[in-house]
PDB file of C-alpha atoms in Angstrom:
ATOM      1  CA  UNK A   1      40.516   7.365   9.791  1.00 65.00           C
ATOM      2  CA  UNK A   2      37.830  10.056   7.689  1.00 80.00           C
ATOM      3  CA  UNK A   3      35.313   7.228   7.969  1.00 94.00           C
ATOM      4  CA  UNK A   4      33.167   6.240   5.028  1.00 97.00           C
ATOM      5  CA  UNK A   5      33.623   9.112   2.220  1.00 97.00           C
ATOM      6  CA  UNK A   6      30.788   9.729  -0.325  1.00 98.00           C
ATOM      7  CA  UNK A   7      30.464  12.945  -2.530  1.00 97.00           C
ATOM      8  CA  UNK A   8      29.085  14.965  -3.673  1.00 97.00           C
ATOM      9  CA  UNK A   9      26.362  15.199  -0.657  1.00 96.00           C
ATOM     10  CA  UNK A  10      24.115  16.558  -2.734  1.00 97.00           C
ATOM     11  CA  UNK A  11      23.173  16.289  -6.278  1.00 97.00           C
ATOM     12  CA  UNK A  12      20.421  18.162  -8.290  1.00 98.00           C
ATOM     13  CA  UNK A  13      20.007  16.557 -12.114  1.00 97.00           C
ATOM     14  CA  UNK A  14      17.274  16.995 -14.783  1.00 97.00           C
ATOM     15  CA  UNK A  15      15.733  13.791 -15.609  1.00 97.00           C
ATOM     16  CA  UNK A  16      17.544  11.841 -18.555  1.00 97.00           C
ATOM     17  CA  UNK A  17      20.914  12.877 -17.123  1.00 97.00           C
ATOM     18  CA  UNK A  18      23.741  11.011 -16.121  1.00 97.00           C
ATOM     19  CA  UNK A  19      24.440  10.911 -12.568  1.00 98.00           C
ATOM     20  CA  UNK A  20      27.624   9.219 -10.573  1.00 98.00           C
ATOM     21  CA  UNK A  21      27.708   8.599  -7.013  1.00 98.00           C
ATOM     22  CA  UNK A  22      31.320   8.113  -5.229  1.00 98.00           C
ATOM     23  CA  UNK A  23      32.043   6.317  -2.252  1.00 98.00           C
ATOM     24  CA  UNK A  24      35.691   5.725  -1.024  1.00 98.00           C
ATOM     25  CA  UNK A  25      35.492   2.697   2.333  1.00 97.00           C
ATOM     26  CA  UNK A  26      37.375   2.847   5.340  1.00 97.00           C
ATOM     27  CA  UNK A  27      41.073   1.480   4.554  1.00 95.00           C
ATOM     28  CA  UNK A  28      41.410  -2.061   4.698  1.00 94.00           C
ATOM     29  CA  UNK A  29      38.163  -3.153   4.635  1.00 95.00           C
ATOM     30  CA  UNK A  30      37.109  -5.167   1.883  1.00 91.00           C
ATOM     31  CA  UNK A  31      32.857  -5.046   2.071  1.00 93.00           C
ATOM     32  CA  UNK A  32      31.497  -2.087   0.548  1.00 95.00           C
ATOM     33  CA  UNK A  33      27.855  -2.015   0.222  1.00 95.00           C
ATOM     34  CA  UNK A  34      25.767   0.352  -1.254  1.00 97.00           C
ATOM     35  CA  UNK A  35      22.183   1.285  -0.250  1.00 97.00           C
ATOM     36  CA  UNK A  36      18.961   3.717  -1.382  1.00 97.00           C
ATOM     37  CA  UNK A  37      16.712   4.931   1.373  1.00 95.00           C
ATOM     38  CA  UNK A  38      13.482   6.441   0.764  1.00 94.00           C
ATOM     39  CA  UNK A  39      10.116   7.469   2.794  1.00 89.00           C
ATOM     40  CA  UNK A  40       8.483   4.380   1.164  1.00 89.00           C
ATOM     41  CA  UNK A  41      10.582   1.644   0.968  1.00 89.00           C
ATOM     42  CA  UNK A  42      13.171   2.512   4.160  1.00 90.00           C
ATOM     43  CA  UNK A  43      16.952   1.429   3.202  1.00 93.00           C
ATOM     44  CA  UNK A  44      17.073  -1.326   0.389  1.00 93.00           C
ATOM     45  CA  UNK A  45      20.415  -2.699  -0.447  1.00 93.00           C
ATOM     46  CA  UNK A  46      21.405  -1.934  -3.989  1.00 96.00           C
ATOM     47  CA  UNK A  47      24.284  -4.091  -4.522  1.00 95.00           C
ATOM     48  CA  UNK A  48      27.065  -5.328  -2.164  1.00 93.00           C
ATOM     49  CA  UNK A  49      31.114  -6.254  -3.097  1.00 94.00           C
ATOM     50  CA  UNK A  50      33.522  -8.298  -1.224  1.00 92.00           C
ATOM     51  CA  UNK A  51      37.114  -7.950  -2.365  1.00 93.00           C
ATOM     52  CA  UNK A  52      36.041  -5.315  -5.486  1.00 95.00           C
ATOM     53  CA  UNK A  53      33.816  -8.344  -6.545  1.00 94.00           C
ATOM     54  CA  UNK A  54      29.859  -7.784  -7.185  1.00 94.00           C
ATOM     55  CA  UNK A  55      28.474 -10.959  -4.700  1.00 91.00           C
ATOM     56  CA  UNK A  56      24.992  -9.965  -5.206  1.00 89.00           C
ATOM     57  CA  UNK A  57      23.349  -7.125  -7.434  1.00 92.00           C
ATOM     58  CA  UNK A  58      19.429  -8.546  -7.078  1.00 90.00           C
ATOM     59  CA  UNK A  59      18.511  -4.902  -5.629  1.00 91.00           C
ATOM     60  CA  UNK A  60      19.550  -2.836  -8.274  1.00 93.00           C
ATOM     61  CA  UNK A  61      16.088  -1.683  -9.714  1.00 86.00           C
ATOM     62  CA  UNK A  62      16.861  -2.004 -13.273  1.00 84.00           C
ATOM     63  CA  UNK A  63      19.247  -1.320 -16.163  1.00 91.00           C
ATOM     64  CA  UNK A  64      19.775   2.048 -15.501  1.00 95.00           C
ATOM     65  CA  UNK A  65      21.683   1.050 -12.484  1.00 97.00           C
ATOM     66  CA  UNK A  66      25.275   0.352 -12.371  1.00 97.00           C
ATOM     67  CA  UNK A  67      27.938  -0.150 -10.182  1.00 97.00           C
ATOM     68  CA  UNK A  68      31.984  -0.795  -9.974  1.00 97.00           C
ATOM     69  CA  UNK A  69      34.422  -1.520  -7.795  1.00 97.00           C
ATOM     70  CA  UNK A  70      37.762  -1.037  -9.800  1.00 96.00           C
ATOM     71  CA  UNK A  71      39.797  -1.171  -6.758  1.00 95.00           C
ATOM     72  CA  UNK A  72      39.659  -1.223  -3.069  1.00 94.00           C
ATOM     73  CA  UNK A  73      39.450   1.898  -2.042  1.00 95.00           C
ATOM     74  CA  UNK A  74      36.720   3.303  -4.624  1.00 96.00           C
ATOM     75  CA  UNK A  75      33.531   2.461  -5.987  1.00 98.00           C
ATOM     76  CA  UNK A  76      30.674   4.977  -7.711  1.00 98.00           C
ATOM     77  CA  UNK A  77      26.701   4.265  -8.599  1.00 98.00           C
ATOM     78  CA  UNK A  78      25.928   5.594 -11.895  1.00 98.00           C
ATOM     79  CA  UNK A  79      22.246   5.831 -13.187  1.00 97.00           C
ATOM     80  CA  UNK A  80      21.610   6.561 -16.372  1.00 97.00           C
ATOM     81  CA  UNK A  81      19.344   8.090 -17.664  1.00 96.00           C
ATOM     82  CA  UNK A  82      17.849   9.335 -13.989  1.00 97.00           C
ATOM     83  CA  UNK A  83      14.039   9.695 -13.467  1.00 96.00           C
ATOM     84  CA  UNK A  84      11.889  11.311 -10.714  1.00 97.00           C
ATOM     85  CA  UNK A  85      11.541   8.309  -8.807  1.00 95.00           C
ATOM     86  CA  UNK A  86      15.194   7.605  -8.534  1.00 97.00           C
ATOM     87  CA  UNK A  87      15.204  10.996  -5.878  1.00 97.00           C
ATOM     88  CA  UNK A  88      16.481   9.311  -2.092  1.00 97.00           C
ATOM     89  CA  UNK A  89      19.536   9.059  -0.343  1.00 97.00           C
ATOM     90  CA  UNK A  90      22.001   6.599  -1.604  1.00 98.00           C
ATOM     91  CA  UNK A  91      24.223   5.404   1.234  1.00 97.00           C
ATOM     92  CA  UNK A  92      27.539   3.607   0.789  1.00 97.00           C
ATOM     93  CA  UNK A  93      28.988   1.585   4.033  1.00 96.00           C
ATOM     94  CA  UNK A  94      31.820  -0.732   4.124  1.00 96.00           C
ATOM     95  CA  UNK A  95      33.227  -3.519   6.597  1.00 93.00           C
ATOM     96  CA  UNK A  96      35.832  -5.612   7.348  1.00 91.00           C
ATOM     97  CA  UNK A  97      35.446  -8.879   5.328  1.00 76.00           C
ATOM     98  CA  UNK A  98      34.292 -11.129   8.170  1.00 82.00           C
ATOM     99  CA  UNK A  99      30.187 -10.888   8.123  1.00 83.00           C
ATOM    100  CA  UNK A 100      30.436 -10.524  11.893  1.00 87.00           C
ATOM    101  CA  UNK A 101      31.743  -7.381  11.597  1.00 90.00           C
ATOM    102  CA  UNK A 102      29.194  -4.430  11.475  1.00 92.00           C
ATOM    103  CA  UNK A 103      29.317  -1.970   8.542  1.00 93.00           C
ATOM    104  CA  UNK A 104      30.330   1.430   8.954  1.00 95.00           C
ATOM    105  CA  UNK A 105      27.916   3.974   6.987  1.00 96.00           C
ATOM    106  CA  UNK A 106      29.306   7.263   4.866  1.00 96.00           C
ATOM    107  CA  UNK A 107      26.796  10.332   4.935  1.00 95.00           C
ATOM    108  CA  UNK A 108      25.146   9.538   2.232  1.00 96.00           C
ATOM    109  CA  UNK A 109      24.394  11.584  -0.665  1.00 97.00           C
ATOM    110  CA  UNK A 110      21.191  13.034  -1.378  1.00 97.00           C
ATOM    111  CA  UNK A 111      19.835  12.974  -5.210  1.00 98.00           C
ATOM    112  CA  UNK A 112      16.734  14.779  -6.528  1.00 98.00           C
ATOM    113  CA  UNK A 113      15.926  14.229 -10.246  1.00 98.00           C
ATOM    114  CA  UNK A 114      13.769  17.011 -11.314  1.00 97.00           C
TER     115      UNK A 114
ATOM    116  CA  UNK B   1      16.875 -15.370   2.127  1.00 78.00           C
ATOM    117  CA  UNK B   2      17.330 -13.287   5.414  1.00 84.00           C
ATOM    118  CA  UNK B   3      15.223 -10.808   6.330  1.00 91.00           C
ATOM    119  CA  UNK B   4      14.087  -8.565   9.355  1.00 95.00           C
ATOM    120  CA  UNK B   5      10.301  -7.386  11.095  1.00 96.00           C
ATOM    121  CA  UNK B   6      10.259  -3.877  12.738  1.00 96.00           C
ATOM    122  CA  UNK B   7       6.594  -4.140  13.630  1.00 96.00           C
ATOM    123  CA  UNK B   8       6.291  -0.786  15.123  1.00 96.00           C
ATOM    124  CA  UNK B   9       6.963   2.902  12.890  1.00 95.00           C
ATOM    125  CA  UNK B  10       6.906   4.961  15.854  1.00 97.00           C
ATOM    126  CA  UNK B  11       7.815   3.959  19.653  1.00 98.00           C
ATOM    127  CA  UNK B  12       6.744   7.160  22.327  1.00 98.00           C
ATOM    128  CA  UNK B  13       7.934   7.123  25.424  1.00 98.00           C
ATOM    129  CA  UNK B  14       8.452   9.401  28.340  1.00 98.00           C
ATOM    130  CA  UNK B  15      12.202  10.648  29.445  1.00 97.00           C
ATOM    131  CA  UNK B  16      12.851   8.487  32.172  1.00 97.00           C
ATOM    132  CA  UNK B  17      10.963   5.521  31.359  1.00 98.00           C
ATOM    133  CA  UNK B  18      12.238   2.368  30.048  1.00 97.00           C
ATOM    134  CA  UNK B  19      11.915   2.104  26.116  1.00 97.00           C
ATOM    135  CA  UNK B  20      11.657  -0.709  23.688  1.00 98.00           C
ATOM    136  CA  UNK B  21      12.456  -1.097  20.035  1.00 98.00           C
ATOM    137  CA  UNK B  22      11.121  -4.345  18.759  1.00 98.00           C
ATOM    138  CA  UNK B  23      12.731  -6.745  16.286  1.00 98.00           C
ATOM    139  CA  UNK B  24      12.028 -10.228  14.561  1.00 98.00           C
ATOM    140  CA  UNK B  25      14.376 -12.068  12.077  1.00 96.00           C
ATOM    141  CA  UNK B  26      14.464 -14.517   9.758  1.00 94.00           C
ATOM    142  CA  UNK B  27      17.712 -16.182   8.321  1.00 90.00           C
ATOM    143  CA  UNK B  28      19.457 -19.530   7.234  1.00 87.00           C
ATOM    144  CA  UNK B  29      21.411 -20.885  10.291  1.00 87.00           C
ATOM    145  CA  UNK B  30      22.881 -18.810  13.086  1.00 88.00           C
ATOM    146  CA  UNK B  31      22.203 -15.082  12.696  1.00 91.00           C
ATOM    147  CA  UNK B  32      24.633 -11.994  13.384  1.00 94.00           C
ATOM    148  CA  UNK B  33      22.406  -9.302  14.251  1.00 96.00           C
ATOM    149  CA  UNK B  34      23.167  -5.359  14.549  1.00 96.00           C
ATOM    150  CA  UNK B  35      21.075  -2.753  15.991  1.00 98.00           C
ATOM    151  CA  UNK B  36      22.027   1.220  14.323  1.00 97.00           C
ATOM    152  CA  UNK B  37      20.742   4.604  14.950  1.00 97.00           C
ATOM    153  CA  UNK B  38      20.059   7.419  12.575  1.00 96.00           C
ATOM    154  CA  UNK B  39      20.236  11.150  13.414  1.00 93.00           C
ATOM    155  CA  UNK B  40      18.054  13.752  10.776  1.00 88.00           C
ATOM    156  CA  UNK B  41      19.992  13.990   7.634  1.00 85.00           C
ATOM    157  CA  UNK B  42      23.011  11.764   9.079  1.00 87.00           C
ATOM    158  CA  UNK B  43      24.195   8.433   8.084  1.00 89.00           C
ATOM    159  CA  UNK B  44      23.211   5.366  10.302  1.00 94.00           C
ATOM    160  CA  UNK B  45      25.708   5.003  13.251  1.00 95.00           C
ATOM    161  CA  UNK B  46      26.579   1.442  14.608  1.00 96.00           C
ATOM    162  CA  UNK B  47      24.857   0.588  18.232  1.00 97.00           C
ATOM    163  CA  UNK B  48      25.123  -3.230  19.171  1.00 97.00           C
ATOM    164  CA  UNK B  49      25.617  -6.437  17.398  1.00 96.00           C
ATOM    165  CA  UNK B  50      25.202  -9.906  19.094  1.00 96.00           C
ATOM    166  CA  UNK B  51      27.486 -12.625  17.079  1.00 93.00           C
ATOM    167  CA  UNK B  52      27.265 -15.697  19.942  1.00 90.00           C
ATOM    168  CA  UNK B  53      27.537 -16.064  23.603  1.00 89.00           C
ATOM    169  CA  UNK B  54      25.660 -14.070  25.988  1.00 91.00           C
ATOM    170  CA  UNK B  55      21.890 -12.981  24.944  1.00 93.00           C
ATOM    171  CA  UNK B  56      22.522  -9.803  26.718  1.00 96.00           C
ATOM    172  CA  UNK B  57      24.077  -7.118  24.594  1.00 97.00           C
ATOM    173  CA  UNK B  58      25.414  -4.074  25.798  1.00 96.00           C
ATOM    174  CA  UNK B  59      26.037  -1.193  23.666  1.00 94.00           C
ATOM    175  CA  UNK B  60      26.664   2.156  22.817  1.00 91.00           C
ATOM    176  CA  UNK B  61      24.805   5.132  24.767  1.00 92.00           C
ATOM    177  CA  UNK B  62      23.610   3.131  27.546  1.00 95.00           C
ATOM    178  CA  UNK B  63      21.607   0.843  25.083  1.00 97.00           C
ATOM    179  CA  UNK B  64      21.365  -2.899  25.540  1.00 97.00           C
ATOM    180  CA  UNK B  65      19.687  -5.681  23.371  1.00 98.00           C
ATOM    181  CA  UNK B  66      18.268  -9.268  23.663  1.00 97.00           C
ATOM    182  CA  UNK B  67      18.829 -11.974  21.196  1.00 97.00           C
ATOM    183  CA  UNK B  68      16.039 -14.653  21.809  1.00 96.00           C
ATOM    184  CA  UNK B  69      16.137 -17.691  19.336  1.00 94.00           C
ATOM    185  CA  UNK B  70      13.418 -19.465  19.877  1.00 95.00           C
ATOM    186  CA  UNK B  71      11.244 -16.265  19.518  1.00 96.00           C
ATOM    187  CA  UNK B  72      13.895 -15.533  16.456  1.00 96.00           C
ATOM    188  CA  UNK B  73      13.722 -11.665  18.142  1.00 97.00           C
ATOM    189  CA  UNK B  74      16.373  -8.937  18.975  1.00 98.00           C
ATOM    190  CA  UNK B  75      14.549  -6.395  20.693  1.00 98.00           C
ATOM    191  CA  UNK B  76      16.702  -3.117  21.585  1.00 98.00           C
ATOM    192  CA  UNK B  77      16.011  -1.777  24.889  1.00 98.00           C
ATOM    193  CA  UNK B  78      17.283   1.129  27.261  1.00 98.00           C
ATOM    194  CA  UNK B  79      16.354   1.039  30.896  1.00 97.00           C
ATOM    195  CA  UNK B  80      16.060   5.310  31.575  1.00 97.00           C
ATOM    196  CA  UNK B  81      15.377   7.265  28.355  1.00 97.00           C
ATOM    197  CA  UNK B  82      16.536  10.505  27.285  1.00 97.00           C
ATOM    198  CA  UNK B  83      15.179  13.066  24.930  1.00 97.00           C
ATOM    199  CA  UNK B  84      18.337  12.785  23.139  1.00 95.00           C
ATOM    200  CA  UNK B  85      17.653   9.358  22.317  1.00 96.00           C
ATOM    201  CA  UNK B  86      14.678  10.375  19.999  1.00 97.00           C
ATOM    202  CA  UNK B  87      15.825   9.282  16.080  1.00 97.00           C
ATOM    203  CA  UNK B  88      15.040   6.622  13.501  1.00 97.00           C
ATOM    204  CA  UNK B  89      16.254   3.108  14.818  1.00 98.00           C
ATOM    205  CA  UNK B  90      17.476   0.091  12.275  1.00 97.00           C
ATOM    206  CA  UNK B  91      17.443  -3.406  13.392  1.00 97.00           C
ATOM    207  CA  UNK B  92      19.760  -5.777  10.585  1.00 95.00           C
ATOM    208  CA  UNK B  93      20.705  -9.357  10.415  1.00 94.00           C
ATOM    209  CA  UNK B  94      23.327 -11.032   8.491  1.00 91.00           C
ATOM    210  CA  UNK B  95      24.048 -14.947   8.015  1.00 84.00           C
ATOM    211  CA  UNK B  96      26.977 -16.832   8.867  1.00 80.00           C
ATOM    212  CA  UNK B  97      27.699 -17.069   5.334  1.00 80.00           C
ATOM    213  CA  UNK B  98      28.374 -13.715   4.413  1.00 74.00           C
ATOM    214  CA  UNK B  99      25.568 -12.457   2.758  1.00 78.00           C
ATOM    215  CA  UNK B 100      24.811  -8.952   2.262  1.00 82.00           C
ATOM    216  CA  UNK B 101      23.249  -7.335   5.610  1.00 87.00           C
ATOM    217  CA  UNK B 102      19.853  -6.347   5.421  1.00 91.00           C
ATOM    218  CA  UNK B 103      17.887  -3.990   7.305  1.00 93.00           C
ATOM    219  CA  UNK B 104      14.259  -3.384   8.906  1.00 94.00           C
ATOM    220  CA  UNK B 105      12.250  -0.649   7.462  1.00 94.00           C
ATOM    221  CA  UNK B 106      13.065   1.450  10.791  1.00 96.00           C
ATOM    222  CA  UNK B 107      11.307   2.491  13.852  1.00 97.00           C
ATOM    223  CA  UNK B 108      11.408   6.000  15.135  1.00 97.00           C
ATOM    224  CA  UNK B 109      11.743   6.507  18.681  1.00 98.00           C
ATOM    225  CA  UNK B 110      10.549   9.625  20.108  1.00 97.00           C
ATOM    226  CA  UNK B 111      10.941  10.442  23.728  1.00 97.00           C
ATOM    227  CA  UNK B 112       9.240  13.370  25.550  1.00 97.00           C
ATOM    228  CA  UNK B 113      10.278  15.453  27.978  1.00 94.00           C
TER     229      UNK B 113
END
């Protein structure tokens, strides 16, 4: 298996624009969680799905945020519109559905909003 | 809600020397708790996880942890260190009812040769 897949790996965007992360999980898991990591606040969960279902958005920062899961073997992060402060590294990492299992991270993509 | 305590941002230790990563929890119930590593511009890389049994994890790369509940801790430790081992170390816990796994804020471990 490719592992986690997440493109592009790195994105460049003047504020205000549109920006869409992708992240494809390991086959036949059914956890895909998605995560922002930053000098200042470490690795914050964004939002998390079980079975292409949102179970618990409270981390995504604000409007601008969204996420979906329209099957299981996809999911993308748009903001809109992006500021300055949304620059980090947005990991996506997926696991088997038990919560035993551990999650297996993609390479993450790295945004600047200039 | 679950959370997790890295208390220290940097751990320094000499190549050859024992090392320690510390870790505290807090969750609902019975945690599962997961120890990952993080290379410069990599993604994080699954170590250890302790789920029940045996308070002694072993692990990837020669790595070991111990889960102690009534301390609620889940320290990472290595008995020899390398200089290969230096990177930025995530402790995370999850609870027994599924809920999203959340991490510590990260300790980096460097180790000197």
């Amino acid at each position: 298996d490719a592992g986690v897949i997440q493109s592009p790996r790195h994105e460049v965007t003047e504020m205000g624009q549109e920006v869409t992360l992708r992240c494809k999980p390991i086959s036949g898991h059914n956890s895909l969680f998605w995560y922002r990591q930053t000098m200042m606040r470490g690795l914050e969960l964004l939002i998390y799905f079980n079975n292409n279902v949102p179970i618990d958005d409270s981390g995504m920062p604000e409007d601008r945020f969204s996420a979906k899961m329209p099957n299981a073997s996809f999911s993308t992060l748009k903001i809109q519109p992006s500021e300055p402060r949304d620059s980090a590294v947005y990991f996506c990492a997926s696991s088997l559905g038990m919560p035993n299992t551990e999650a297996f991270f993609g390479q993450g993509t790295r945004l600047t909003v200039v | 809600a679950q959370s997790v305590a890295q208390p220290e941002d940097q751990v320094n230790v000499a190549e050859g020397n024992p090392l320690t990563v510390k870790c505290t929890y807090s969750v609902s119930g019975n945690p599962y708790l997961f120890w990952y590593v993080q290379y410069p511009n990599r993604g994080l890389q699954f170590l250890l996880k302790y789920i029940t049994g045996d308070n002694l994890v072993k692990g990837s790369y020669g790595f070991e942890a111990e889960f102690n509940k009534s301390q609620t801790s889940f320290h990472l430790k290595k008995p020899s260190a390398l200089v290969s081992d230096s990177a930025l170390y995530f402790c995370a816990v999850r609870d027994q009812a599924g809920t999203a796994l959340i991490f510590g804020k990260g300790t980096t471990l460097s180790v000197s040769s």
